Coordinates of C-alpha atoms in Angstrom, one line a residue:
Chain A
M1 CA 0.0 0.0 0.0
S2 CA 1.4 3.3 -1.0
L3 CA 1.7 6.5 1.0
D4 CA -0.7 8.2 -1.3
Q5 CA -3.5 5.8 -0.4
L6 CA -3.1 6.8 3.2
Y7 CA -2.7 10.5 2.5
Q8 CA -5.4 10.9 -0.1
Q9 CA -5.6 14.4 -1.5
I10 CA -8.9 15.0 0.2
I11 CA -7.2 14.3 3.6
L12 CA -4.4 16.7 2.9
E13 CA -6.8 19.4 1.9
H14 CA -9.0 18.9 5.0
A15 CA -5.8 18.9 7.2
K16 CA -5.2 22.4 5.9
A17 CA -8.8 23.7 5.8
R18 CA -9.6 22.5 9.3
H19 CA -13.4 23.1 9.0
G20 CA -14.9 23.7 12.4
S21 CA -11.7 24.5 14.1
G22 CA -12.1 27.3 16.7
L23 CA -14.2 26.7 19.8
A24 CA -14.0 30.4 20.7
A25 CA -15.8 31.3 17.6
A26 CA -18.7 28.9 18.2
A27 CA -22.1 30.4 17.7
A28 CA -24.0 28.2 20.1
P29 CA -23.1 28.7 23.8
M30 CA -22.0 25.8 26.0
D31 CA -25.3 25.2 27.7
A32 CA -27.8 22.4 28.5
S33 CA -28.2 21.6 24.8
S34 CA -24.5 20.9 24.2
G35 CA -21.7 18.6 25.3
Q36 CA -18.0 18.9 25.2
S37 CA -15.3 16.3 25.3
H38 CA -11.5 16.4 25.5
Q39 CA -9.5 13.4 24.1
L40 CA -5.8 12.8 24.2
N41 CA -3.5 10.4 22.4
P42 CA -0.8 9.9 25.0
T43 CA 1.6 8.1 22.6
C44 CA 2.1 11.2 20.4
G45 CA 0.5 14.0 22.4
D46 CA -2.3 14.7 20.0
E47 CA -5.2 16.5 21.7
I48 CA -8.7 17.6 20.7
T49 CA -11.7 19.2 22.4
V50 CA -15.0 18.8 20.6
R51 CA -18.2 20.6 21.4
V52 CA -21.5 19.4 20.0
S53 CA -24.7 21.5 20.2
V54 CA -28.1 20.0 19.6
A55 CA -31.3 21.8 18.6
G56 CA -34.6 20.2 17.6
G57 CA -33.1 16.7 17.6
K58 CA -30.4 17.8 15.1
V59 CA -26.7 18.6 15.5
S60 CA -26.8 22.4 15.1
E61 CA -23.1 23.0 15.5
L62 CA -19.8 21.1 16.0
R63 CA -16.7 23.0 16.8
W64 CA -13.3 21.9 18.0
D65 CA -9.8 22.9 19.1
G66 CA -7.0 20.5 18.4
D67 CA -3.4 20.0 17.8
G68 CA -2.1 16.9 16.0
C69 CA -1.1 15.2 12.8
S70 CA -2.7 15.6 9.5
I71 CA -4.8 12.5 9.9
S72 CA -6.3 13.7 13.2
M73 CA -6.9 17.2 12.0
A74 CA -8.4 16.2 8.7
S75 CA -10.7 13.7 10.3
A76 CA -12.0 16.4 12.7
S77 CA -12.6 18.7 9.7
V78 CA -14.5 16.0 7.7
L79 CA -16.5 15.1 10.8
T80 CA -17.6 18.8 11.2
E81 CA -18.9 18.9 7.6
L82 CA -20.7 15.6 7.9
A83 CA -22.2 16.1 11.4
E84 CA -23.8 19.5 11.2
G85 CA -27.5 19.2 10.2
M86 CA -27.6 15.4 11.0
S87 CA -30.0 14.1 13.5
V88 CA -28.5 12.7 16.7
E89 CA -29.3 9.2 15.6
E90 CA -27.9 9.7 12.2
L91 CA -24.6 10.9 13.6
R92 CA -24.4 8.0 16.0
T93 CA -24.9 5.6 13.0
V94 CA -22.1 7.3 11.0
I95 CA -19.7 7.3 14.0
D96 CA -20.4 3.5 14.4
S97 CA -19.8 2.9 10.7
F98 CA -16.5 4.9 10.7
R99 CA -15.3 3.0 13.7
E100 CA -16.1 -0.3 12.1
V101 CA -14.2 0.5 9.0
L102 CA -11.1 1.9 10.8
R103 CA -10.8 -1.0 13.2
S104 CA -11.2 -3.6 10.4
R105 CA -7.5 -3.6 9.3
G106 CA -8.6 -3.0 5.7
K107 CA -11.3 -5.8 5.8
V108 CA -14.4 -3.6 5.8
P109 CA -14.7 -1.2 2.9
A110 CA -16.0 2.3 3.5
D111 CA -19.4 3.1 2.1
P112 CA -19.3 6.6 0.6
E113 CA -23.1 6.8 0.7
V114 CA -22.9 6.7 4.5
L115 CA -19.5 8.2 5.2
G116 CA -19.1 10.8 2.5
D117 CA -15.6 12.4 2.6
A118 CA -14.8 10.3 5.6
A119 CA -14.6 7.3 3.3
A120 CA -11.2 8.6 2.3
F121 CA -9.9 7.4 5.7
E122 CA -10.4 3.8 4.7
G123 CA -6.7 3.4 4.0
V124 CA -5.9 4.4 7.6
S125 CA -7.3 1.1 8.8
R126 CA -4.2 -0.6 7.4
Y127 CA -1.9 1.5 9.6
A128 CA -2.6 0.3 13.1
A129 CA -0.5 3.1 14.6
R130 CA -2.7 5.7 12.9
V131 CA -6.2 4.4 13.7
K132 CA -6.3 6.3 17.0
C133 CA -5.3 9.5 15.2
A134 CA -8.3 9.3 12.8
M135 CA -10.7 8.2 15.7
L136 CA -9.7 10.9 18.1
S137 CA -12.3 13.6 17.2
W138 CA -15.0 11.0 16.5
V139 CA -14.6 9.5 20.0
A140 CA -14.8 13.1 21.4
A141 CA -17.9 13.9 19.3
E142 CA -19.6 10.6 20.5
D143 CA -18.9 11.5 24.1
A144 CA -20.0 15.1 23.6
L145 CA -23.2 14.0 21.8
G146 CA -24.0 11.6 24.6
Q147 CA -23.7 14.4 27.2
A148 CA -25.9 16.7 25.1
A149 CA -28.5 14.1 24.5
G150 CA -28.4 13.0 28.1
R151 CA -29.0 16.6 29.3
L152 CA -31.9 17.1 26.9
T153 CA -33.6 13.9 28.0
A154 CA -33.1 14.7 31.6
A155 CA -34.4 18.3 31.2
P156 CA -38.1 18.8 32.4
Chain B
M1 CA 38.1 -14.9 30.0
V2 CA 38.2 -16.0 26.4
A3 CA 40.9 -14.3 24.3
T4 CA 39.5 -12.0 21.6
P5 CA 39.8 -13.7 18.2
A6 CA 42.3 -12.0 15.8
H7 CA 39.6 -10.8 13.4
L8 CA 37.8 -9.0 16.2
R9 CA 40.8 -7.5 17.8
R10 CA 40.2 -3.8 17.8
S11 CA 41.9 -1.6 15.4
A12 CA 43.6 1.6 16.4
A13 CA 42.3 3.4 13.3
A14 CA 39.1 5.4 13.5
L15 CA 35.8 3.7 12.7
G16 CA 34.7 4.5 9.2
N17 CA 32.1 3.4 6.6
E18 CA 34.2 0.4 5.3
E19 CA 34.4 -1.2 8.8
V20 CA 30.8 -0.3 9.6
L21 CA 29.7 -2.2 6.4
R22 CA 31.5 -5.2 7.9
I23 CA 29.8 -4.6 11.3
R24 CA 26.4 -4.5 9.6
N25 CA 26.9 -8.1 8.4
D26 CA 26.7 -9.2 12.1
F27 CA 23.1 -7.7 12.3
P28 CA 20.7 -9.9 10.4
I29 CA 17.7 -7.5 11.0
L30 CA 19.5 -4.7 9.1
Q31 CA 19.6 -6.8 5.9
Q32 CA 16.0 -6.4 5.0
H33 CA 14.0 -4.1 2.7
V34 CA 11.1 -2.0 4.0
N35 CA 8.5 -0.6 1.6
G36 CA 10.8 -1.4 -1.2
F37 CA 13.8 0.4 0.2
P38 CA 16.8 -1.0 2.1
L39 CA 16.0 -0.5 5.8
V40 CA 17.7 2.6 7.3
Y41 CA 17.4 2.1 11.0
L42 CA 17.8 5.4 12.8
D43 CA 15.9 4.6 16.0
S44 CA 18.6 3.1 18.2
G45 CA 18.0 5.7 20.8
A46 CA 14.8 3.9 21.5
T47 CA 16.0 0.4 21.0
S48 CA 19.1 -1.0 19.4
Q49 CA 19.5 -4.1 17.2
N50 CA 21.3 -7.3 18.2
P51 CA 24.4 -8.8 16.6
L52 CA 24.5 -12.6 16.0
S53 CA 26.9 -13.1 18.9
V54 CA 24.2 -11.8 21.3
L55 CA 21.5 -14.0 19.8
E56 CA 23.8 -17.0 19.9
A57 CA 24.8 -16.3 23.5
E58 CA 21.2 -16.5 24.6
Q59 CA 20.5 -19.6 22.5
E60 CA 23.7 -21.3 23.7
F61 CA 22.6 -20.6 27.3
Y62 CA 19.3 -22.3 26.8
E63 CA 20.7 -25.2 24.8
Q64 CA 23.6 -25.9 27.1
R65 CA 23.3 -24.4 30.6
N66 CA 19.8 -23.4 31.5
S67 CA 19.1 -23.8 35.2
A68 CA 18.3 -21.9 38.3
V69 CA 21.2 -20.0 39.7
H70 CA 22.6 -19.8 43.2
R71 CA 21.0 -23.1 44.3
G72 CA 21.2 -26.7 43.4
A73 CA 24.4 -28.8 43.4
H74 CA 24.0 -30.2 39.9
H75 CA 26.2 -29.6 36.9
L76 CA 23.8 -27.3 35.0
A77 CA 23.1 -25.2 38.2
V78 CA 26.8 -24.6 38.5
E79 CA 27.2 -23.8 34.8
A80 CA 24.3 -21.4 34.9
T81 CA 25.5 -19.7 38.0
E82 CA 28.9 -19.2 36.5
A83 CA 27.6 -17.8 33.3
F84 CA 25.3 -15.4 35.2
E85 CA 28.0 -14.2 37.5
N86 CA 30.6 -13.9 34.8
A87 CA 28.1 -11.8 32.9
R88 CA 27.8 -9.5 35.9
E89 CA 31.5 -9.1 36.1
T90 CA 31.7 -8.3 32.4
V91 CA 29.0 -5.7 32.5
A92 CA 30.3 -4.2 35.8
D93 CA 33.8 -4.0 34.2
F94 CA 32.3 -2.3 31.1
V95 CA 31.1 0.7 33.2
G96 CA 34.0 0.7 35.7
A97 CA 32.2 -0.9 38.6
E98 CA 33.0 -3.8 40.9
W99 CA 30.9 -7.0 40.4
D100 CA 29.1 -6.5 43.7
E101 CA 28.0 -3.0 42.8
L102 CA 26.0 -4.1 39.8
I103 CA 22.4 -5.1 40.3
W104 CA 20.4 -6.6 37.5
T105 CA 17.1 -4.9 36.8
S106 CA 14.6 -5.1 33.9
N107 CA 15.7 -1.8 32.5
A108 CA 16.8 1.7 33.6
T109 CA 13.2 2.6 34.6
E110 CA 13.1 -0.3 37.0
G111 CA 16.6 0.7 38.4
L112 CA 15.3 4.1 39.2
N113 CA 12.1 2.7 40.8
L114 CA 14.3 0.3 42.8
L115 CA 16.1 3.4 44.2
T116 CA 13.1 5.5 44.9
Y117 CA 11.2 2.6 46.6
S118 CA 14.3 1.8 48.6
F119 CA 14.5 5.4 49.7
L120 CA 10.8 5.3 50.5
N121 CA 11.4 2.2 52.7
A122 CA 14.2 4.0 54.4
S123 CA 11.8 6.8 55.2
L124 CA 9.3 4.6 57.0
P125 CA 9.2 4.3 60.8
G126 CA 11.5 1.5 62.1
A127 CA 13.8 1.5 59.1
G128 CA 16.8 1.5 61.4
P129 CA 19.9 3.6 61.8
E130 CA 21.7 2.3 58.7
A131 CA 18.9 3.5 56.4
A132 CA 18.8 7.0 57.9
R133 CA 21.1 8.4 55.3
F134 CA 18.4 7.7 52.7
A135 CA 15.4 8.7 54.7
L136 CA 13.4 11.7 53.4
A137 CA 11.4 14.2 55.5
P138 CA 9.0 16.9 54.5
G139 CA 10.9 19.8 53.0
D140 CA 13.8 17.7 51.7
E141 CA 14.6 18.4 48.1
L142 CA 15.1 16.1 45.2
V143 CA 16.7 17.9 42.2
V144 CA 16.3 16.7 38.6
T145 CA 16.7 18.6 35.3
E146 CA 14.2 20.0 32.8
M147 CA 15.6 17.6 30.1
E148 CA 14.9 14.3 32.0
H149 CA 13.2 11.3 30.4
H150 CA 10.0 10.6 32.3
A151 CA 11.8 7.5 33.8
N152 CA 14.1 9.9 35.8
L153 CA 11.3 12.3 36.7
I154 CA 8.1 10.4 37.7
P155 CA 9.7 8.1 40.3
W156 CA 11.1 11.1 42.1
Q157 CA 7.7 12.9 41.9
E158 CA 6.1 9.8 43.4
L159 CA 8.7 9.6 46.1
A160 CA 8.2 13.3 46.9
A161 CA 4.5 12.8 47.1
R162 CA 4.8 10.0 49.6
T163 CA 7.4 11.6 51.9
G164 CA 6.7 15.3 51.8
A165 CA 9.9 16.0 49.9
V166 CA 9.9 18.5 47.1
V167 CA 11.1 18.0 43.5
K168 CA 13.1 20.9 42.0
F169 CA 14.5 21.1 38.6
I170 CA 17.5 22.7 36.9
P171 CA 16.3 24.6 33.8
I172 CA 17.9 24.4 30.3
N173 CA 19.0 27.4 28.3
D174 CA 18.0 28.1 24.7
A175 CA 21.1 26.3 23.4
G176 CA 19.8 23.1 25.0
A177 CA 22.4 23.0 27.9
L178 CA 21.7 23.0 31.6
D179 CA 21.8 26.4 33.2
L180 CA 24.7 25.7 35.7
E181 CA 24.4 29.1 37.3
A182 CA 20.8 28.3 38.1
A183 CA 21.9 24.9 39.3
A184 CA 24.2 26.4 41.8
G185 CA 21.3 28.3 43.3
I186 CA 19.0 25.3 43.3
I187 CA 21.3 22.7 44.8
G188 CA 21.6 23.6 48.5
P189 CA 21.6 22.4 52.1
R190 CA 18.1 20.8 51.7
T191 CA 19.1 18.8 48.6
R192 CA 19.2 15.1 49.3
V193 CA 19.4 13.7 45.8
L194 CA 20.6 15.1 42.5
A195 CA 19.4 12.9 39.6
F196 CA 20.2 13.8 36.0
T197 CA 20.8 12.3 32.6
H198 CA 24.3 11.9 31.3
A199 CA 23.2 12.6 27.7
S200 CA 19.8 13.9 26.6
N201 CA 17.7 11.5 24.6
V202 CA 16.1 14.5 22.8
L203 CA 18.7 17.2 22.7
G204 CA 21.8 15.1 22.3
T205 CA 23.5 17.3 24.9
I206 CA 26.2 15.6 27.0
N207 CA 25.9 17.1 30.5
P208 CA 28.8 18.3 32.6
V209 CA 28.9 15.5 35.1
A210 CA 31.9 16.8 37.1
A211 CA 30.4 20.2 37.7
L212 CA 27.1 18.8 38.8
V213 CA 28.7 16.2 41.0
A214 CA 30.8 19.0 42.7
L215 CA 27.6 20.9 43.4
A216 CA 25.9 17.8 44.9
R217 CA 29.0 16.9 47.0
S218 CA 29.1 20.4 48.5
A219 CA 25.5 20.0 49.5
G220 CA 26.0 16.5 50.8
A221 CA 23.5 15.1 48.3
L222 CA 23.5 11.7 46.6
V223 CA 24.1 11.7 42.8
V224 CA 22.0 9.5 40.5
L225 CA 23.1 9.3 36.8
D226 CA 20.8 8.2 34.1
A227 CA 23.3 6.6 31.7
C228 CA 20.7 5.2 29.2
Q229 CA 22.1 7.3 26.3
S230 CA 25.7 7.2 27.4
A231 CA 26.5 3.6 28.4
P232 CA 25.8 2.4 24.8
H233 CA 27.6 5.2 23.1
L234 CA 30.6 6.5 24.9
P235 CA 33.3 5.1 27.3
L236 CA 31.6 5.2 30.7
D237 CA 33.5 4.9 34.1
V238 CA 31.1 5.4 37.0
K239 CA 34.0 5.6 39.5
A240 CA 35.8 8.3 37.5
L241 CA 32.6 10.2 37.3
D242 CA 32.2 9.8 41.0
V243 CA 28.4 9.2 40.9
D244 CA 26.7 7.3 43.7
F245 CA 24.2 5.4 41.5
A246 CA 23.8 4.9 37.7
V247 CA 21.2 3.1 35.6
F248 CA 21.2 1.8 32.0
S249 CA 19.1 -0.5 29.8
G250 CA 20.5 -3.5 27.9
H251 CA 18.2 -3.2 24.9
K252 CA 19.8 0.2 24.0
M253 CA 23.3 -1.3 23.9
L254 CA 22.9 -4.3 21.5
G255 CA 21.4 -6.5 24.3
P256 CA 18.0 -8.1 24.6
T257 CA 14.9 -6.4 26.2
G258 CA 14.2 -7.3 29.8
I259 CA 17.6 -6.6 31.2
G260 CA 19.3 -3.5 32.6
A261 CA 21.4 -2.6 35.6
L262 CA 21.7 -0.3 38.5
Y263 CA 25.2 0.6 39.7
G264 CA 25.6 1.7 43.3
R265 CA 28.6 2.4 45.5
S266 CA 29.0 -0.7 47.6
E267 CA 28.7 0.9 51.0
L268 CA 25.5 2.6 50.0
L269 CA 23.9 -0.6 48.5
N270 CA 24.7 -2.5 51.7
A271 CA 23.0 0.1 53.9
M272 CA 20.0 0.7 51.7
P273 CA 16.8 -1.2 52.6
P274 CA 15.8 -3.6 49.8
F275 CA 12.9 -2.9 47.4
L276 CA 11.7 -6.3 46.4
T277 CA 12.0 -9.1 49.0
G278 CA 11.6 -12.9 48.8
G279 CA 13.7 -15.8 47.7
S280 CA 17.4 -15.7 46.9
M281 CA 18.1 -12.4 48.8
I282 CA 18.0 -13.7 52.4
T283 CA 20.3 -15.2 55.0
T284 CA 18.1 -16.6 57.8
V285 CA 14.4 -16.7 57.7
T286 CA 12.0 -17.3 60.6
M287 CA 8.2 -17.0 60.7
E288 CA 8.7 -13.5 62.1
R289 CA 11.6 -12.0 60.2
A290 CA 14.4 -12.4 57.7
G291 CA 18.0 -11.3 57.3
F292 CA 19.2 -9.9 54.0
L293 CA 22.3 -10.8 51.9
P294 CA 24.7 -8.1 51.0
S295 CA 24.6 -6.5 47.5
P296 CA 24.0 -7.6 44.8
Q297 CA 21.7 -10.4 45.9
R298 CA 20.2 -8.1 48.5
F299 CA 18.3 -6.4 45.5
E300 CA 17.7 -9.5 43.4
A301 CA 14.7 -11.3 44.9
G302 CA 13.2 -14.2 42.9
T303 CA 14.5 -16.0 39.8
Q304 CA 16.5 -13.5 37.7
R305 CA 16.8 -12.8 34.0
I306 CA 19.6 -15.2 33.5
S307 CA 19.8 -15.7 29.7
Q308 CA 19.3 -11.9 29.2
A309 CA 22.2 -11.2 31.5
V310 CA 24.4 -13.6 29.5
A311 CA 23.3 -12.0 26.3
L312 CA 23.9 -8.5 27.6
A313 CA 27.5 -9.6 28.5
A314 CA 27.9 -10.7 24.9
A315 CA 26.6 -7.3 23.8
V316 CA 29.1 -5.4 25.9
N317 CA 31.9 -7.7 24.6
Y318 CA 30.9 -6.8 21.1
L319 CA 31.0 -3.1 22.0
S320 CA 34.4 -3.4 23.9
E321 CA 35.9 -5.3 21.0
T322 CA 34.9 -2.5 18.6
G323 CA 36.1 0.1 21.1
M324 CA 33.8 2.5 22.9
D325 CA 36.1 5.5 22.1
R326 CA 35.9 4.6 18.4
I327 CA 32.1 4.2 18.5
H328 CA 31.8 7.5 20.3
A329 CA 33.9 9.3 17.7
W330 CA 32.0 7.7 14.8
E331 CA 28.6 8.6 16.2
A332 CA 29.7 12.1 17.0
E333 CA 30.6 12.4 13.3
L334 CA 27.2 11.0 12.2
G335 CA 25.5 13.4 14.7
Q336 CA 27.3 16.4 13.2
R337 CA 26.3 15.2 9.7
L338 CA 22.7 14.9 10.8
V339 CA 22.6 18.4 12.3
R340 CA 24.4 20.1 9.5
G341 CA 22.2 18.4 6.9
L342 CA 18.9 19.1 8.8
E343 CA 19.9 22.8 9.4
S344 CA 20.4 23.2 5.7
I345 CA 16.8 22.2 4.9
P346 CA 14.3 25.1 4.9
G347 CA 11.6 24.9 7.6
I348 CA 13.5 22.4 9.8
R349 CA 14.5 23.4 13.3
V350 CA 17.0 21.1 15.1
L351 CA 16.7 20.9 18.9
G352 CA 19.7 21.2 21.2
P353 CA 23.3 22.1 20.4
A354 CA 24.0 23.8 17.0
A355 CA 26.3 22.2 14.4
G356 CA 29.8 22.1 15.6
Q357 CA 28.8 21.9 19.3
E358 CA 29.3 18.6 21.1
R359 CA 26.4 16.2 20.9
I360 CA 25.8 12.4 20.8
G361 CA 24.9 10.8 17.5
L362 CA 21.2 11.8 17.4
A363 CA 19.1 14.8 16.4
A364 CA 15.5 15.7 17.2
F365 CA 13.8 18.3 15.0
D366 CA 10.6 20.1 14.1
V367 CA 9.3 20.4 10.6
A368 CA 7.3 23.6 10.1
G369 CA 3.7 22.9 9.1
V370 CA 4.1 19.1 9.4
H371 CA 3.3 17.0 12.5
A372 CA 6.0 14.6 13.6
H373 CA 3.6 11.7 13.1
D374 CA 3.3 12.6 9.4
V375 CA 7.1 13.1 9.1
G376 CA 7.7 9.6 10.6
Q377 CA 5.1 8.0 8.2
F378 CA 6.7 9.7 5.2
L379 CA 10.1 8.5 6.2
D380 CA 8.8 5.0 6.7
S381 CA 7.5 4.9 3.2
R382 CA 11.2 5.3 2.2
G383 CA 12.3 2.5 4.5
I384 CA 13.6 4.9 7.2
A385 CA 12.9 4.2 10.8
V386 CA 12.8 7.2 13.2
R387 CA 11.1 8.0 16.5
V388 CA 8.2 10.5 16.6
G389 CA 6.4 12.0 19.6
H390 CA 7.5 13.5 22.8
H391 CA 10.2 10.9 23.4
C392 CA 9.0 10.5 27.0
A393 CA 10.1 14.0 27.7
Q394 CA 6.9 16.1 27.8
P395 CA 8.2 18.8 30.1
L396 CA 11.2 19.4 27.8
H397 CA 9.0 19.6 24.8
R398 CA 6.7 22.1 26.6
R399 CA 9.8 24.2 27.4
L400 CA 10.7 24.2 23.7
G401 CA 7.1 25.1 22.7
L402 CA 6.5 21.8 20.9
A403 CA 4.1 18.9 21.4
A404 CA 6.0 16.3 19.3
T405 CA 9.2 16.1 17.3
T406 CA 11.0 13.6 15.1
R407 CA 14.2 12.0 16.2
A408 CA 16.9 10.2 14.2
S409 CA 19.4 8.4 16.3
T410 CA 22.5 6.5 15.1
Y411 CA 24.6 3.6 16.4
L412 CA 27.8 1.9 15.4
Y413 CA 26.1 0.1 12.5
N414 CA 25.0 3.3 10.7
T415 CA 26.9 4.6 7.7
T416 CA 27.1 8.1 6.3
D417 CA 24.8 6.7 3.5
D418 CA 22.2 6.0 6.1
V419 CA 22.3 9.6 7.3
D420 CA 22.3 10.9 3.7
A421 CA 19.3 8.8 2.7
F422 CA 17.5 10.2 5.7
L423 CA 18.4 13.7 4.9
N424 CA 17.3 13.4 1.3
A425 CA 13.9 12.1 2.4
A426 CA 13.6 14.7 5.2
A427 CA 14.1 17.4 2.5
D428 CA 11.0 16.1 0.6
V429 CA 8.7 16.1 3.6
R430 CA 7.3 19.6 3.4
A431 CA 6.6 19.4 -0.3
Y432 CA 4.6 16.2 0.1
F433 CA 2.4 17.7 2.8
Q434 CA 2.2 21.0 0.9
A435 CA 3.5 22.8 3.9

């Protein structure tokens, strides 16, 4: 497998664009309808904080602050573009699908219908040391989503 | 001792590419291709490779002598004990220590934990008058440096947390050297221990041991030397350096994993309370109490890493036969080549001493706009193995304003072609990532 299959052009572009980067500029406040999660990859020091805001059962905003390799930054950027506007259930399904592909060691192909641009990370699943890089923001989003959904359910 | 065969007898001439190419033939793992390129192994700072003589020593032990040591009257037990203790003598001799001053550990990390837990035991009520010199009280100070590997930082933090002692550190300057003026102000009457690395695993700096030992002596503090990056790469004499304790890891010096050593001055080791207790380290045992053997067995409870000790002795024999002064000079040359080459690549910042300044044969660097993980992945695609991340030195990286860096580290089996292949690939990194 060549390096270009890992670093697909779309990944390199997202690593530069960093859609959704900048928690300070988030429109939605951190309140009962949002959740926030910080995740760390202790082996390389990559860090990310993801905030997910929910309104009317849909993800109204996803913003993040992070520092890490191109795979982790691109994956947060792609996640932002995918997640905003999705229902909470849809996003959970997409996160599950992404995880299944990435943990498959190349055995489960990515479905572009479900994963969109995130399908470009299929090649990462063959690089065991990089799977955590690609998953970092998605794990944070899943945690943040759970908090937001939990608060909304608990609210009177 | 077996006489050195003629073909291995060390040459007086400097180590150079021609001899290194012959040396490489002794390392089967270096003969392979990775991703279609000949393997260029530049990660010996993390773990080194094993020559055939080391692999054969371990196999020979298991085929001919394997048995428990220090017990049993049978032939194999005697052979195994002799091999084990001869290995101790060889490795002790390699670092300038007496045989009873060298304690086997799993690695340097365990050696440092052995020390800190022994000091903790000495600090507990009822430890006895002999242990008093190691006992810590609230307000006592343990001094480390800002460039320590986590292995020589966290055990001291934990010891401080349990005893009320305080950890202080000697800062580095922008050139990657310890600030000795600051050190003179930090090391004082309350300093009980000064623990520092001989050579930095990130910066490549070789620290001024004599100056630091002098400061510690004037304060009456014990000196602990982390020799992980020096024992494998330069002539080391713990007595000449006048340190109280030193640690190193076998796998960084051509030996197998699972074996390392702690050196300690004999009178200190025999006064220090043991860390691990159990079989093999005792004199008389009753249901109430036990007496402990003197060093080294005092600190070697349970069945030891026998084949690994034998293999480590084969490793230091290989190093000695090549000549540590020659290895040091060759790696210093490779280190300078690395720094000069990296400094000439736009967007690359080398950490630590500038070109022309003393450093061991490694260089860690930052590539503007490209994360270290991506740098490492790119180099791997050309068959080049380097280390990426914080190299177990997060506080040092924080001080340098970086989260992660890439490190190329050489050993006696690296040629100038290895360094050049690495430099050529490093020059292509930013273009690939459009940085």
